[in-house]
Amino acid sequence: MSRRGMATRTRTKTHRTERRTDALSRERIIAAAIELLDSGGENALTVRALAAHLATGSGAIYWHVADKGELLAAATDAVIARAMGGIVSGAKPREAIRAVARGVFDAIDVHPWVGAQLFREPWRPAMLEIIESVGGRLQALGVPQAAQFDSASALVHYILGVAGQNAANARSHVAGMDRSTFLASVAAQWEELDPAKYPFVRQMAPQLRDHDDRAQFLAGVDLILAGIKTVR
Amino acid sequence: MSRRGMATRTRTKTHRTERRTDALSRERIIAAAIELLDSGGENALTVRALAAHLATGSGAIYWHVADKGELLAAATDAVIARAMGGIVSGAKPREAIRAVARGVFDAIDVHPWVGAQLFREPWRPAMLEIIESVGGRLQALGVPQAAQFDSASALVHYILGVAGQNAANARSHVAGMDRSTFLASVAAQWEELDPAKYPFVRQMAPQLRDHDDRAQFLAGVDLILAGIKTVR
DNA sequence: GACATGAATGGAACGATGTTCCAATAGAAT
DNA sequence: ATTCTATTGGAACATCGTTCCATTCATGTC
């Protein structure tokens, strides 16, 4: 736990949020962490780099934040909350669910490290936000009580799986390649597989080469929604 | 790359596979790594612990293996290949797909670190095995060409998502709690959420507390298969 | 059997990381 | 002005993955 977390939060009447303009704060630290993660990928976030970016020392950071894990979790929660907040909820439930899925996908597209973190620590505010956004609309869709839990679970786990895939792809991109050359190289590997052992994968190679991640992701959501409709 | 990988593999005529009974080998190293991972979780696999377990030094290990990443990937491939090999392929396609999914689930249940690794590095032999096993059966199911890629993608990403969830849960278990007390604590948190903001999650809390992971996983597979059937 | 050669070994050493510790400072309260 | 506490910055520690290298082992050659 951060030392600040243990200290009393109560202040005397003259409570001012900022002591000076350049004061360190949990919020500034999280914002700086997001900057580092966005620009340099997952292992660009080191305590030393963070301290340098904020012109301070590691000790000061650990006063506001318990450890690196909490920092990553907080950064992820912030990104997901922002993404979920932007969803317009007026539409029909089916469209709303697609909008939520699209929102998560796009957020992870911009911040790939979020995908890895969602995966590493589910059972966190960020995931709660997603479950609620999806599940609430399932109820509105008229999915019977008994099927709601499994249906929401299927959708959320699917979203989680795609999240992981995207994060992994982004790691490959950091290593130099851009998306299309990377996919082309994987497709090339697929095409050189033994036709006797991997007939299906070989057939999929050309489609892998020039498919649209986002469209395929949404196609999967539609597939699951179609499945859910059958038990309705 | 491991130094051994660079050295010539060719031997003179009298090629003996083993120089002495206690000789180190890539296979023995991978087996030892699996042991460490199974008994102590993901961060029990350190090069030092591995060296101690094998009664050797780190340098000897790096002669056979390029780096820790390759070691983890190889260990994962070994576990998944074993799991996929055990699938009886005689049954009807639908049952076969369920069997494959069940196989992956059970393998990750026994070796939770596999879930994390599958997630960290898709596009690897282990994932190929899964894609082929699932996709091949989709063709046998009669899914039209145009829908095969998206259908396989949906199933595999769903499996991947559950894999991640299981790995995350296992990490919590290493931290002391067993499954039921862990789920109970999460459910308790869910029940204390603001009913105005999280009505759905709150309602799901009791079902979370005593649901069966494996059954829910298979329910999700059935849901997706039902969705796939609608486009057939 | 002695020698030469290259494969294989084991452990010391390096650089980077997360975290802790603590002397020094800044701000608020009296 | 003084005291007290919150906060800071950076040195120090433990641990990790990896590299380096002197040494040992097994084998083919004479």
Short mmCIF file of C-alpha atoms (C1' of nucleotides) in Angstrom, two decimals:
data_model
loop_
_atom_site.label_atom_id
_atom_site.label_comp_id
_atom_site.label_asym_id
_atom_site.label_seq_id
_atom_site.Cartn_x
_atom_site.Cartn_y
_atom_site.Cartn_z
CA MET A 1 0.00 0.00 0.00
CA SER A 2 1.18 3.53 -0.67
CA ARG A 3 2.23 5.37 2.44
CA ARG A 4 -0.25 8.05 1.54
CA GLY A 5 -2.96 5.42 1.63
CA MET A 6 -2.16 4.73 5.25
CA ALA A 7 -1.94 8.38 6.29
CA THR A 8 -5.08 10.07 7.47
CA ARG A 9 -6.94 11.83 4.72
CA THR A 10 -8.73 14.20 7.08
CA ARG A 11 -7.62 17.78 6.88
CA THR A 12 -8.41 20.82 8.89
CA LYS A 13 -10.91 23.31 7.51
CA THR A 14 -8.55 25.15 5.13
CA HIS A 15 -8.25 22.24 2.76
CA ARG A 16 -6.59 23.20 -0.46
CA THR A 17 -6.26 20.54 -3.12
CA GLU A 18 -2.92 21.77 -4.39
CA ARG A 19 -0.04 22.93 -2.35
CA ARG A 20 1.83 24.27 -5.29
CA THR A 21 1.34 24.06 -9.02
CA ASP A 22 4.03 21.48 -9.65
CA ALA A 23 2.90 19.26 -6.77
CA LEU A 24 2.91 15.55 -7.42
CA SER A 25 -0.40 13.75 -7.25
CA ARG A 26 -1.84 10.34 -8.00
CA GLU A 27 -3.62 11.83 -10.99
CA ARG A 28 -0.50 13.39 -12.49
CA ILE A 29 1.40 10.13 -12.00
CA ILE A 30 -1.30 8.11 -13.73
CA ALA A 31 -1.46 10.58 -16.60
CA ALA A 32 2.31 10.41 -17.04
CA ALA A 33 2.17 6.62 -16.94
CA ILE A 34 -0.42 6.60 -19.72
CA GLU A 35 1.82 8.87 -21.79
CA LEU A 36 4.79 6.57 -21.38
CA LEU A 37 2.74 3.46 -22.15
CA ASP A 38 1.18 4.99 -25.24
CA SER A 39 4.41 6.21 -26.71
CA GLY A 40 6.72 3.33 -25.89
CA GLY A 41 4.65 0.23 -25.23
CA GLU A 42 4.32 -1.87 -22.12
CA ASN A 43 7.92 -2.01 -21.03
CA ALA A 44 8.50 1.68 -21.50
CA LEU A 45 6.81 2.14 -18.14
CA THR A 46 9.58 1.86 -15.59
CA VAL A 47 9.65 3.63 -12.28
CA ARG A 48 12.86 5.36 -13.24
CA ALA A 49 11.49 6.61 -16.56
CA LEU A 50 8.37 7.78 -14.78
CA ALA A 51 10.41 9.62 -12.17
CA ALA A 52 12.50 11.29 -14.86
CA HIS A 53 9.38 12.28 -16.80
CA LEU A 54 7.95 13.88 -13.68
CA ALA A 55 11.30 15.33 -12.58
CA THR A 56 11.24 13.58 -9.24
CA GLY A 57 12.50 10.42 -7.53
CA SER A 58 11.09 6.94 -7.14
CA GLY A 59 10.35 7.46 -3.46
CA ALA A 60 8.01 10.33 -4.22
CA ILE A 61 6.06 8.13 -6.62
CA TYR A 62 5.71 5.37 -4.07
CA TRP A 63 4.24 7.87 -1.65
CA HIS A 64 1.20 8.22 -3.92
CA VAL A 65 1.01 4.76 -5.45
CA ALA A 66 1.35 1.35 -3.83
CA ASP A 67 3.23 -0.42 -6.58
CA LYS A 68 3.52 -0.77 -10.32
CA GLY A 69 0.57 -3.11 -10.48
CA GLU A 70 -1.77 -0.59 -8.92
CA LEU A 71 -0.46 2.03 -11.31
CA LEU A 72 -1.19 -0.12 -14.35
CA ALA A 73 -4.62 -1.01 -13.02
CA ALA A 74 -5.47 2.63 -12.36
CA ALA A 75 -4.30 3.66 -15.82
CA THR A 76 -6.42 0.93 -17.37
CA ASP A 77 -9.48 1.88 -15.36
CA ALA A 78 -9.08 5.48 -16.49
CA VAL A 79 -8.89 4.57 -20.16
CA ILE A 80 -11.82 2.15 -20.06
CA ALA A 81 -14.01 4.47 -18.01
CA ARG A 82 -13.40 7.22 -20.55
CA ALA A 83 -14.27 4.84 -23.41
CA MET A 84 -17.44 3.56 -21.75
CA GLY A 85 -18.49 7.08 -20.88
CA GLY A 86 -18.51 8.08 -24.51
CA ILE A 87 -21.12 5.48 -25.47
CA VAL A 88 -24.45 6.96 -26.48
CA SER A 89 -27.07 4.87 -24.74
CA GLY A 90 -30.11 5.95 -26.69
CA ALA A 91 -29.96 3.32 -29.39
CA LYS A 92 -31.64 -0.06 -29.43
CA PRO A 93 -30.02 -2.64 -27.13
CA ARG A 94 -28.47 -4.62 -29.95
CA GLU A 95 -26.85 -1.52 -31.40
CA ALA A 96 -25.82 -0.41 -27.93
CA ILE A 97 -24.01 -3.68 -27.29
CA ARG A 98 -22.21 -3.33 -30.59
CA ALA A 99 -21.30 0.23 -29.63
CA VAL A 100 -19.85 -0.93 -26.32
CA ALA A 101 -17.82 -3.64 -28.01
CA ARG A 102 -16.63 -1.16 -30.60
CA GLY A 103 -15.69 1.27 -27.84
CA VAL A 104 -13.56 -1.31 -26.03
CA PHE A 105 -11.96 -2.38 -29.28
CA ASP A 106 -11.08 1.15 -30.30
CA ALA A 107 -9.74 2.01 -26.86
CA ILE A 108 -7.43 -0.98 -26.99
CA ASP A 109 -6.49 -0.10 -30.54
CA VAL A 110 -5.21 3.26 -29.32
CA HIS A 111 -3.79 1.93 -26.04
CA PRO A 112 -2.73 -1.67 -26.69
CA TRP A 113 -1.27 -2.09 -23.22
CA VAL A 114 -4.85 -1.87 -21.90
CA GLY A 115 -5.56 -5.20 -23.58
CA ALA A 116 -2.72 -6.90 -21.79
CA GLN A 117 -3.71 -5.39 -18.47
CA LEU A 118 -7.41 -6.27 -18.78
CA PHE A 119 -6.21 -9.76 -19.33
CA ARG A 120 -3.71 -9.83 -16.50
CA GLU A 121 -6.14 -8.56 -13.90
CA PRO A 122 -9.82 -9.06 -14.61
CA TRP A 123 -12.13 -8.56 -11.59
CA ARG A 124 -11.31 -4.88 -11.58
CA PRO A 125 -13.30 -1.68 -12.08
CA ALA A 126 -12.46 -1.60 -15.78
CA MET A 127 -13.89 -5.05 -16.32
CA LEU A 128 -16.91 -4.26 -14.16
CA GLU A 129 -17.66 -1.33 -16.42
CA ILE A 130 -17.62 -3.61 -19.44
CA ILE A 131 -19.72 -6.33 -17.84
CA GLU A 132 -22.33 -3.82 -16.74
CA SER A 133 -22.45 -2.09 -20.11
CA VAL A 134 -22.93 -5.38 -21.93
CA GLY A 135 -25.14 -7.15 -19.41
CA GLY A 136 -27.50 -4.25 -18.90
CA ARG A 137 -28.25 -4.21 -22.60
CA LEU A 138 -28.76 -7.96 -22.65
CA GLN A 139 -31.59 -7.52 -20.18
CA ALA A 140 -33.05 -4.81 -22.36
CA LEU A 141 -32.78 -7.22 -25.26
CA GLY A 142 -35.13 -9.58 -23.48
CA VAL A 143 -32.70 -12.37 -22.71
CA PRO A 144 -34.34 -14.55 -20.03
CA GLN A 145 -32.92 -14.42 -16.51
CA ALA A 146 -31.51 -17.92 -16.63
CA ALA A 147 -29.46 -17.20 -19.74
CA GLN A 148 -28.18 -13.75 -18.81
CA PHE A 149 -25.14 -14.82 -16.86
CA ASP A 150 -23.81 -17.23 -19.47
CA SER A 151 -24.60 -14.81 -22.29
CA ALA A 152 -22.80 -11.90 -20.69
CA SER A 153 -19.90 -14.18 -19.82
CA ALA A 154 -19.58 -15.33 -23.42
CA LEU A 155 -19.60 -11.79 -24.78
CA VAL A 156 -17.16 -10.45 -22.22
CA HIS A 157 -14.74 -13.33 -22.58
CA TYR A 158 -14.83 -12.95 -26.33
CA ILE A 159 -14.06 -9.25 -26.00
CA LEU A 160 -11.25 -10.16 -23.60
CA GLY A 161 -9.80 -12.60 -26.09
CA VAL A 162 -9.73 -10.06 -28.87
CA ALA A 163 -8.21 -7.58 -26.45
CA GLY A 164 -5.35 -9.94 -25.86
CA GLN A 165 -4.83 -10.59 -29.52
CA ASN A 166 -4.63 -6.89 -30.24
CA ALA A 167 -2.18 -6.30 -27.45
CA ALA A 168 0.01 -9.09 -28.77
CA ASN A 169 -0.14 -7.70 -32.29
CA ALA A 170 0.83 -4.28 -31.03
CA ARG A 171 3.89 -5.79 -29.38
CA SER A 172 4.96 -7.11 -32.76
CA HIS A 173 4.50 -3.67 -34.25
CA VAL A 174 6.74 -2.09 -31.65
CA ALA A 175 9.38 -4.53 -32.87
CA GLY A 176 9.51 -2.71 -36.18
CA MET A 177 6.88 -4.14 -38.50
CA ASP A 178 3.65 -2.40 -39.25
CA ARG A 179 0.36 -4.25 -39.31
CA SER A 180 0.19 -5.30 -42.94
CA THR A 181 3.75 -6.57 -43.25
CA PHE A 182 3.33 -8.40 -39.97
CA LEU A 183 0.13 -10.11 -41.09
CA ALA A 184 1.74 -10.92 -44.40
CA SER A 185 4.63 -12.65 -42.68
CA VAL A 186 2.29 -14.73 -40.52
CA ALA A 187 0.20 -15.60 -43.56
CA ALA A 188 3.35 -16.66 -45.37
CA GLN A 189 4.20 -19.00 -42.51
CA TRP A 190 0.69 -20.43 -42.64
CA GLU A 191 1.01 -21.14 -46.32
CA GLU A 192 4.17 -23.14 -45.83
CA LEU A 193 2.61 -25.51 -43.32
CA ASP A 194 2.16 -29.18 -44.03
CA PRO A 195 -1.12 -29.48 -45.98
CA ALA A 196 -1.74 -32.87 -44.41
CA LYS A 197 -1.58 -31.57 -40.85
CA TYR A 198 -2.91 -28.04 -41.24
CA PRO A 199 -5.35 -27.95 -44.16
CA PHE A 200 -7.68 -25.45 -42.57
CA VAL A 201 -5.05 -22.99 -41.44
CA ARG A 202 -3.49 -23.05 -44.89
CA GLN A 203 -6.81 -22.22 -46.52
CA MET A 204 -7.29 -19.28 -44.18
CA ALA A 205 -3.91 -17.72 -44.95
CA PRO A 206 -5.06 -15.42 -47.77
CA GLN A 207 -8.01 -14.20 -45.74
CA LEU A 208 -5.73 -13.55 -42.78
CA ARG A 209 -3.46 -11.45 -44.95
CA ASP A 210 -5.99 -8.78 -45.74
CA HIS A 211 -8.79 -9.05 -43.23
CA ASP A 212 -10.08 -6.11 -41.21
CA ASP A 213 -9.55 -6.70 -37.48
CA ARG A 214 -12.33 -4.39 -36.48
CA ALA A 215 -14.88 -5.82 -38.92
CA GLN A 216 -13.99 -9.36 -37.89
CA PHE A 217 -14.32 -8.45 -34.25
CA LEU A 218 -17.80 -7.06 -34.82
CA ALA A 219 -18.73 -10.10 -36.90
CA GLY A 220 -17.87 -12.21 -33.88
CA VAL A 221 -20.07 -10.07 -31.66
CA ASP A 222 -22.92 -10.52 -34.11
CA LEU A 223 -22.33 -14.26 -34.17
CA ILE A 224 -22.61 -14.47 -30.40
CA LEU A 225 -25.66 -12.21 -30.35
CA ALA A 226 -27.26 -14.48 -32.93
CA GLY A 227 -26.52 -17.44 -30.70
CA ILE A 228 -28.03 -15.65 -27.73
CA LYS A 229 -31.16 -14.94 -29.73
CA THR A 230 -31.74 -18.67 -30.24
CA VAL A 231 -32.18 -19.26 -26.51
CA ARG A 232 -34.37 -16.24 -26.08
CA MET B 1 19.33 -17.51 -30.43
CA SER B 2 20.84 -20.30 -28.39
CA ARG B 3 24.45 -21.00 -29.21
CA ARG B 4 23.50 -24.57 -29.94
CA GLY B 5 21.07 -23.30 -32.54
CA MET B 6 23.93 -21.66 -34.38
CA ALA B 7 26.28 -24.61 -34.16
CA THR B 8 26.19 -27.22 -36.88
CA ARG B 9 23.89 -30.10 -36.11
CA THR B 10 25.74 -32.49 -38.39
CA ARG B 11 27.68 -35.21 -36.67
CA THR B 12 30.12 -37.74 -37.90
CA LYS B 13 28.87 -41.26 -38.51
CA THR B 14 29.00 -42.48 -34.90
CA HIS B 15 26.21 -40.24 -33.73
CA ARG B 16 25.08 -41.06 -30.25
CA THR B 17 22.14 -39.13 -28.93
CA GLU B 18 23.36 -39.07 -25.34
CA ARG B 19 26.84 -38.44 -24.17
CA ARG B 20 26.11 -39.40 -20.64
CA THR B 21 22.97 -40.13 -18.69
CA ASP B 22 22.88 -36.83 -16.84
CA ALA B 23 23.47 -34.76 -19.99
CA LEU B 24 21.49 -31.57 -20.31
CA SER B 25 19.13 -31.27 -23.26
CA ARG B 26 16.46 -28.95 -24.54
CA GLU B 27 13.85 -31.54 -23.64
CA ARG B 28 15.03 -31.95 -20.06
CA ILE B 29 15.13 -28.17 -19.64
CA ILE B 30 11.59 -27.77 -20.93
CA ALA B 31 10.35 -30.58 -18.71
CA ALA B 32 11.97 -28.97 -15.68
CA ALA B 33 10.47 -25.62 -16.62
CA ILE B 34 7.01 -27.17 -16.76
CA GLU B 35 7.56 -28.67 -13.33
CA LEU B 36 8.55 -25.32 -11.84
CA LEU B 37 5.65 -23.52 -13.51
CA ASP B 38 3.12 -26.10 -12.37
CA SER B 39 4.26 -26.15 -8.78
CA GLY B 40 4.96 -22.49 -8.18
CA GLY B 41 3.10 -20.44 -10.78
CA GLU B 42 4.39 -18.13 -13.43
CA ASN B 43 7.07 -16.32 -11.49
CA ALA B 44 8.51 -19.48 -10.02
CA LEU B 45 10.28 -19.96 -13.34
CA THR B 46 13.54 -18.10 -12.96
CA VAL B 47 16.73 -19.05 -14.70
CA ARG B 48 18.43 -19.46 -11.35
CA ALA B 49 15.74 -21.74 -9.98
CA LEU B 50 15.85 -23.74 -13.18
CA ALA B 51 19.63 -24.06 -12.96
CA ALA B 52 19.39 -25.19 -9.35
CA HIS B 53 16.66 -27.70 -10.20
CA LEU B 54 18.86 -29.15 -12.92
CA ALA B 55 22.03 -28.88 -10.85
CA THR B 56 23.81 -26.73 -13.40
CA GLY B 57 24.51 -23.08 -14.21
CA SER B 58 22.68 -20.47 -16.22
CA GLY B 59 25.23 -20.58 -19.01
CA ALA B 60 24.54 -24.24 -19.66
CA ILE B 61 20.84 -23.50 -20.02
CA TYR B 62 21.46 -20.70 -22.50
CA TRP B 63 23.46 -23.10 -24.60
CA HIS B 64 20.28 -25.07 -25.33
CA VAL B 65 17.68 -22.33 -25.22
CA ALA B 66 17.71 -18.84 -26.71
CA ASP B 67 15.97 -16.98 -23.92
CA LYS B 68 13.21 -17.26 -21.38
CA GLY B 69 10.57 -16.38 -23.94
CA GLU B 70 11.48 -19.29 -26.15
CA LEU B 71 11.44 -21.54 -23.12
CA LEU B 72 7.93 -20.46 -22.15
CA ALA B 73 6.72 -20.82 -25.72
CA ALA B 74 8.21 -24.30 -26.03
CA ALA B 75 6.67 -25.39 -22.74
CA THR B 76 3.28 -24.08 -23.86
CA ASP B 77 3.51 -25.79 -27.22
CA ALA B 78 4.34 -29.06 -25.48
CA VAL B 79 1.33 -28.87 -23.16
CA ILE B 80 -1.13 -27.86 -25.88
CA ALA B 81 0.14 -30.43 -28.34
CA ARG B 82 -0.32 -33.12 -25.73
CA ALA B 83 -3.84 -31.91 -25.00
CA MET B 84 -4.84 -31.72 -28.66
CA GLY B 85 -3.36 -35.13 -29.32
CA GLY B 86 -5.65 -36.73 -26.81
CA ILE B 87 -8.80 -35.64 -28.62
CA VAL B 88 -10.73 -38.50 -30.16
CA SER B 89 -11.68 -37.33 -33.62
CA GLY B 90 -14.31 -39.92 -34.38
CA ALA B 91 -17.31 -38.06 -33.04
CA LYS B 92 -19.61 -35.72 -34.90
CA PRO B 93 -18.08 -32.31 -35.70
CA ARG B 94 -20.11 -30.46 -33.13
CA GLU B 95 -19.09 -32.86 -30.39
CA ALA B 96 -15.52 -32.75 -31.65
CA ILE B 97 -15.40 -28.97 -31.35
CA ARG B 98 -16.73 -29.22 -27.83
CA ALA B 99 -14.09 -31.83 -27.09
CA VAL B 100 -11.34 -29.57 -28.38
CA ALA B 101 -12.57 -26.65 -26.31
CA ARG B 102 -12.85 -28.89 -23.29
CA GLY B 103 -9.32 -30.13 -23.91
CA VAL B 104 -7.89 -26.63 -23.99
CA PHE B 105 -9.86 -25.65 -20.92
CA ASP B 106 -8.71 -28.65 -18.94
CA ALA B 107 -5.10 -28.21 -20.00
CA ILE B 108 -5.16 -24.62 -18.78
CA ASP B 109 -6.93 -25.70 -15.64
CA VAL B 110 -3.99 -27.95 -14.81
CA HIS B 111 -1.33 -25.56 -16.15
CA PRO B 112 -2.70 -22.03 -15.64
CA TRP B 113 0.49 -20.40 -16.90
CA VAL B 114 -0.37 -21.79 -20.33
CA GLY B 115 -3.32 -19.43 -20.44
CA ALA B 116 -1.15 -16.42 -19.83
CA GLN B 117 1.39 -17.54 -22.39
CA LEU B 118 -1.18 -18.31 -25.10
CA PHE B 119 -2.34 -14.81 -24.55
CA ARG B 120 1.09 -13.19 -24.56
CA GLU B 121 2.19 -14.83 -27.76
CA PRO B 122 -0.54 -16.00 -30.11
CA TRP B 123 0.68 -16.78 -33.65
CA ARG B 124 2.59 -19.75 -32.35
CA PRO B 125 2.44 -23.51 -32.87
CA ALA B 126 0.19 -23.96 -29.85
CA MET B 127 -2.38 -21.56 -31.24
CA LEU B 128 -2.09 -23.07 -34.70
CA GLU B 129 -2.99 -26.42 -33.21
CA ILE B 130 -6.13 -24.94 -31.68
CA ILE B 131 -7.17 -23.06 -34.80
CA GLU B 132 -6.75 -26.15 -36.95
CA SER B 133 -8.61 -28.38 -34.52
CA VAL B 134 -11.54 -25.99 -34.34
CA GLY B 135 -11.57 -24.80 -37.95
CA GLY B 136 -11.31 -28.26 -39.46
CA ARG B 137 -14.45 -29.31 -37.61
CA LEU B 138 -16.26 -26.17 -38.70
CA GLN B 139 -15.78 -27.22 -42.30
CA ALA B 140 -17.08 -30.67 -41.44
CA LEU B 141 -20.06 -28.97 -39.83
CA GLY B 142 -20.94 -27.48 -43.19
CA VAL B 143 -20.21 -23.84 -42.44
CA PRO B 144 -20.00 -22.03 -45.78
CA GLN B 145 -16.58 -20.90 -47.01
CA ALA B 146 -17.30 -17.23 -46.55
CA ALA B 147 -18.21 -17.65 -42.88
CA GLN B 148 -15.44 -20.03 -41.87
CA PHE B 149 -12.79 -17.45 -41.09
CA ASP B 150 -14.98 -15.28 -38.90
CA SER B 151 -16.52 -18.31 -37.19
CA ALA B 152 -13.19 -19.87 -36.32
CA SER B 153 -11.90 -16.49 -35.20
CA ALA B 154 -14.85 -16.03 -32.86
CA LEU B 155 -14.45 -19.46 -31.30
CA VAL B 156 -10.70 -19.18 -30.89
CA HIS B 157 -10.82 -15.69 -29.44
CA TYR B 158 -13.48 -16.80 -27.00
CA ILE B 159 -11.32 -19.73 -25.92
CA LEU B 160 -8.41 -17.32 -25.58
CA GLY B 161 -10.47 -15.03 -23.38
CA VAL B 162 -11.45 -17.81 -21.04
CA ALA B 163 -7.84 -18.95 -21.00
CA GLY B 164 -6.81 -15.55 -19.73
CA GLN B 165 -9.51 -15.46 -17.11
CA ASN B 166 -8.45 -18.84 -15.79
CA ALA B 167 -4.82 -17.84 -15.65
CA ALA B 168 -5.75 -14.71 -13.72
CA ASN B 169 -7.86 -16.69 -11.28
CA ALA B 170 -5.02 -19.12 -10.72
CA ARG B 171 -2.76 -16.22 -9.83
CA SER B 172 -5.19 -15.25 -7.12
CA HIS B 173 -5.17 -18.79 -5.83
CA VAL B 174 -1.41 -18.80 -5.53
CA ALA B 175 -1.85 -15.79 -3.28
CA GLY B 176 -3.50 -18.03 -0.70
CA MET B 177 -7.21 -18.26 -1.42
CA ASP B 178 -8.79 -21.27 -2.99
CA ARG B 179 -11.36 -20.96 -5.74
CA SER B 180 -14.55 -20.79 -3.72
CA THR B 181 -13.37 -18.30 -1.13
CA PHE B 182 -11.92 -16.18 -3.91
CA LEU B 183 -15.17 -16.16 -5.88
CA ALA B 184 -17.07 -15.45 -2.70
CA SER B 185 -14.94 -12.39 -2.03
CA VAL B 186 -15.45 -11.07 -5.55
CA ALA B 187 -19.18 -11.73 -5.30
CA ALA B 188 -19.25 -9.86 -2.01
CA GLN B 189 -17.64 -6.86 -3.68
CA TRP B 190 -20.20 -7.03 -6.46
CA GLU B 191 -23.04 -6.99 -3.99
CA GLU B 192 -21.78 -3.83 -2.35
CA LEU B 193 -21.72 -1.85 -5.58
CA ASP B 194 -23.97 1.13 -6.16
CA PRO B 195 -27.31 -0.31 -7.40
CA ALA B 196 -27.84 2.79 -9.52
CA LYS B 197 -24.61 2.36 -11.47
CA TYR B 198 -24.18 -1.40 -11.50
CA PRO B 199 -27.64 -3.03 -11.40
CA PHE B 200 -26.70 -5.91 -13.67
CA VAL B 201 -23.44 -6.83 -11.98
CA ARG B 202 -25.18 -6.81 -8.62
CA GLN B 203 -27.82 -9.21 -9.86
CA MET B 204 -25.18 -11.57 -11.15
CA ALA B 205 -23.29 -11.75 -7.85
CA PRO B 206 -25.06 -14.83 -6.45
CA GLN B 207 -24.65 -16.71 -9.70
CA LEU B 208 -20.96 -15.78 -9.79
CA ARG B 209 -20.50 -17.17 -6.30
CA ASP B 210 -21.38 -20.73 -7.15
CA HIS B 211 -21.15 -21.14 -10.89
CA ASP B 212 -19.16 -23.87 -12.57
CA ASP B 213 -16.36 -22.42 -14.71
CA ARG B 214 -16.19 -25.43 -16.96
CA ALA B 215 -19.93 -25.63 -17.55
CA GLN B 216 -20.14 -21.92 -18.23
CA PHE B 217 -17.25 -22.15 -20.65
CA LEU B 218 -18.98 -24.92 -22.59
CA ALA B 219 -22.26 -22.98 -22.52
CA GLY B 220 -20.40 -20.16 -24.25
CA VAL B 221 -19.08 -22.53 -26.89
CA ASP B 222 -22.62 -23.76 -27.50
CA LEU B 223 -23.85 -20.20 -27.76
CA ILE B 224 -21.30 -19.38 -30.43
CA LEU B 225 -22.00 -22.62 -32.27
CA ALA B 226 -25.70 -21.76 -32.24
CA GLY B 227 -24.85 -18.37 -33.71
CA ILE B 228 -22.73 -20.00 -36.39
CA LYS B 229 -25.60 -22.28 -37.27
CA THR B 230 -27.80 -19.29 -38.09
CA VAL B 231 -25.51 -18.23 -40.96
CA ARG B 232 -25.16 -21.74 -42.28
"C1'" DG C 1 47.65 -44.02 -25.15
"C1'" DA C 2 48.57 -39.10 -26.13
"C1'" DC C 3 46.89 -35.28 -28.46
"C1'" DA C 4 43.82 -31.96 -30.64
"C1'" DT C 5 39.35 -30.06 -31.38
"C1'" DG C 6 34.97 -28.47 -30.71
"C1'" DA C 7 30.75 -29.24 -27.91
"C1'" DA C 8 29.04 -28.41 -23.47
"C1'" DT C 9 29.29 -26.77 -18.74
"C1'" DG C 10 28.91 -23.81 -14.49
"C1'" DG C 11 29.36 -19.81 -12.22
"C1'" DA C 12 30.97 -14.98 -11.89
"C1'" DA C 13 29.72 -10.55 -13.50
"C1'" DC C 14 26.72 -6.90 -15.85
"C1'" DG C 15 22.89 -3.98 -16.50
"C1'" DA C 16 18.13 -3.17 -15.62
"C1'" DT C 17 14.19 -3.44 -12.81
"C1'" DG C 18 10.80 -2.89 -8.65
"C1'" DT C 19 10.93 -1.59 -4.11
"C1'" DT C 20 12.52 0.24 0.44
"C1'" DC C 21 14.81 3.44 3.36
"C1'" DC C 22 15.94 7.74 5.07
"C1'" DA C 23 17.92 12.33 5.49
"C1'" DA C 24 16.28 16.65 3.82
"C1'" DT C 25 12.64 19.94 2.62
"C1'" DA C 26 8.17 22.43 2.15
"C1'" DG C 27 3.84 23.95 3.94
"C1'" DA C 28 0.40 24.55 7.49
"C1'" DA C 29 -0.76 25.31 12.26
"C1'" DT C 30 0.23 27.49 16.51
"C1'" DA D 1 9.40 32.16 14.67
"C1'" DT D 2 8.72 27.51 15.72
"C1'" DT D 3 6.98 23.05 15.52
"C1'" DC D 4 5.06 19.25 13.34
"C1'" DT D 5 3.75 16.47 9.63
"C1'" DA D 6 3.30 15.57 4.71
"C1'" DT D 7 6.08 15.04 0.98
"C1'" DT D 8 10.21 14.75 -1.68
"C1'" DG D 9 14.43 12.89 -4.15
"C1'" DG D 10 17.83 9.77 -4.63
"C1'" DA D 11 20.93 6.21 -2.68
"C1'" DA D 12 20.85 1.44 -1.66
"C1'" DC D 13 19.08 -3.44 -1.92
"C1'" DA D 14 17.38 -7.72 -3.79
"C1'" DT D 15 16.26 -10.08 -7.81
"C1'" DC D 16 15.95 -10.89 -12.46
"C1'" DG D 17 17.49 -12.10 -17.49
"C1'" DT D 18 21.49 -12.36 -19.97
"C1'" DT D 19 26.47 -12.46 -21.36
"C1'" DC D 20 31.13 -13.87 -20.83
"C1'" DC D 21 34.70 -16.95 -20.26
"C1'" DA D 22 37.84 -20.24 -18.19
"C1'" DT D 23 37.28 -25.03 -17.67
"C1'" DT D 24 35.77 -29.78 -18.56
"C1'" DC D 25 34.17 -33.56 -21.36
"C1'" DA D 26 33.68 -36.57 -25.37
"C1'" DT D 27 35.30 -37.87 -29.55
"C1'" DG D 28 38.20 -38.48 -33.88
"C1'" DT D 29 43.15 -38.84 -35.29
"C1'" DC D 30 47.69 -40.33 -35.05
#
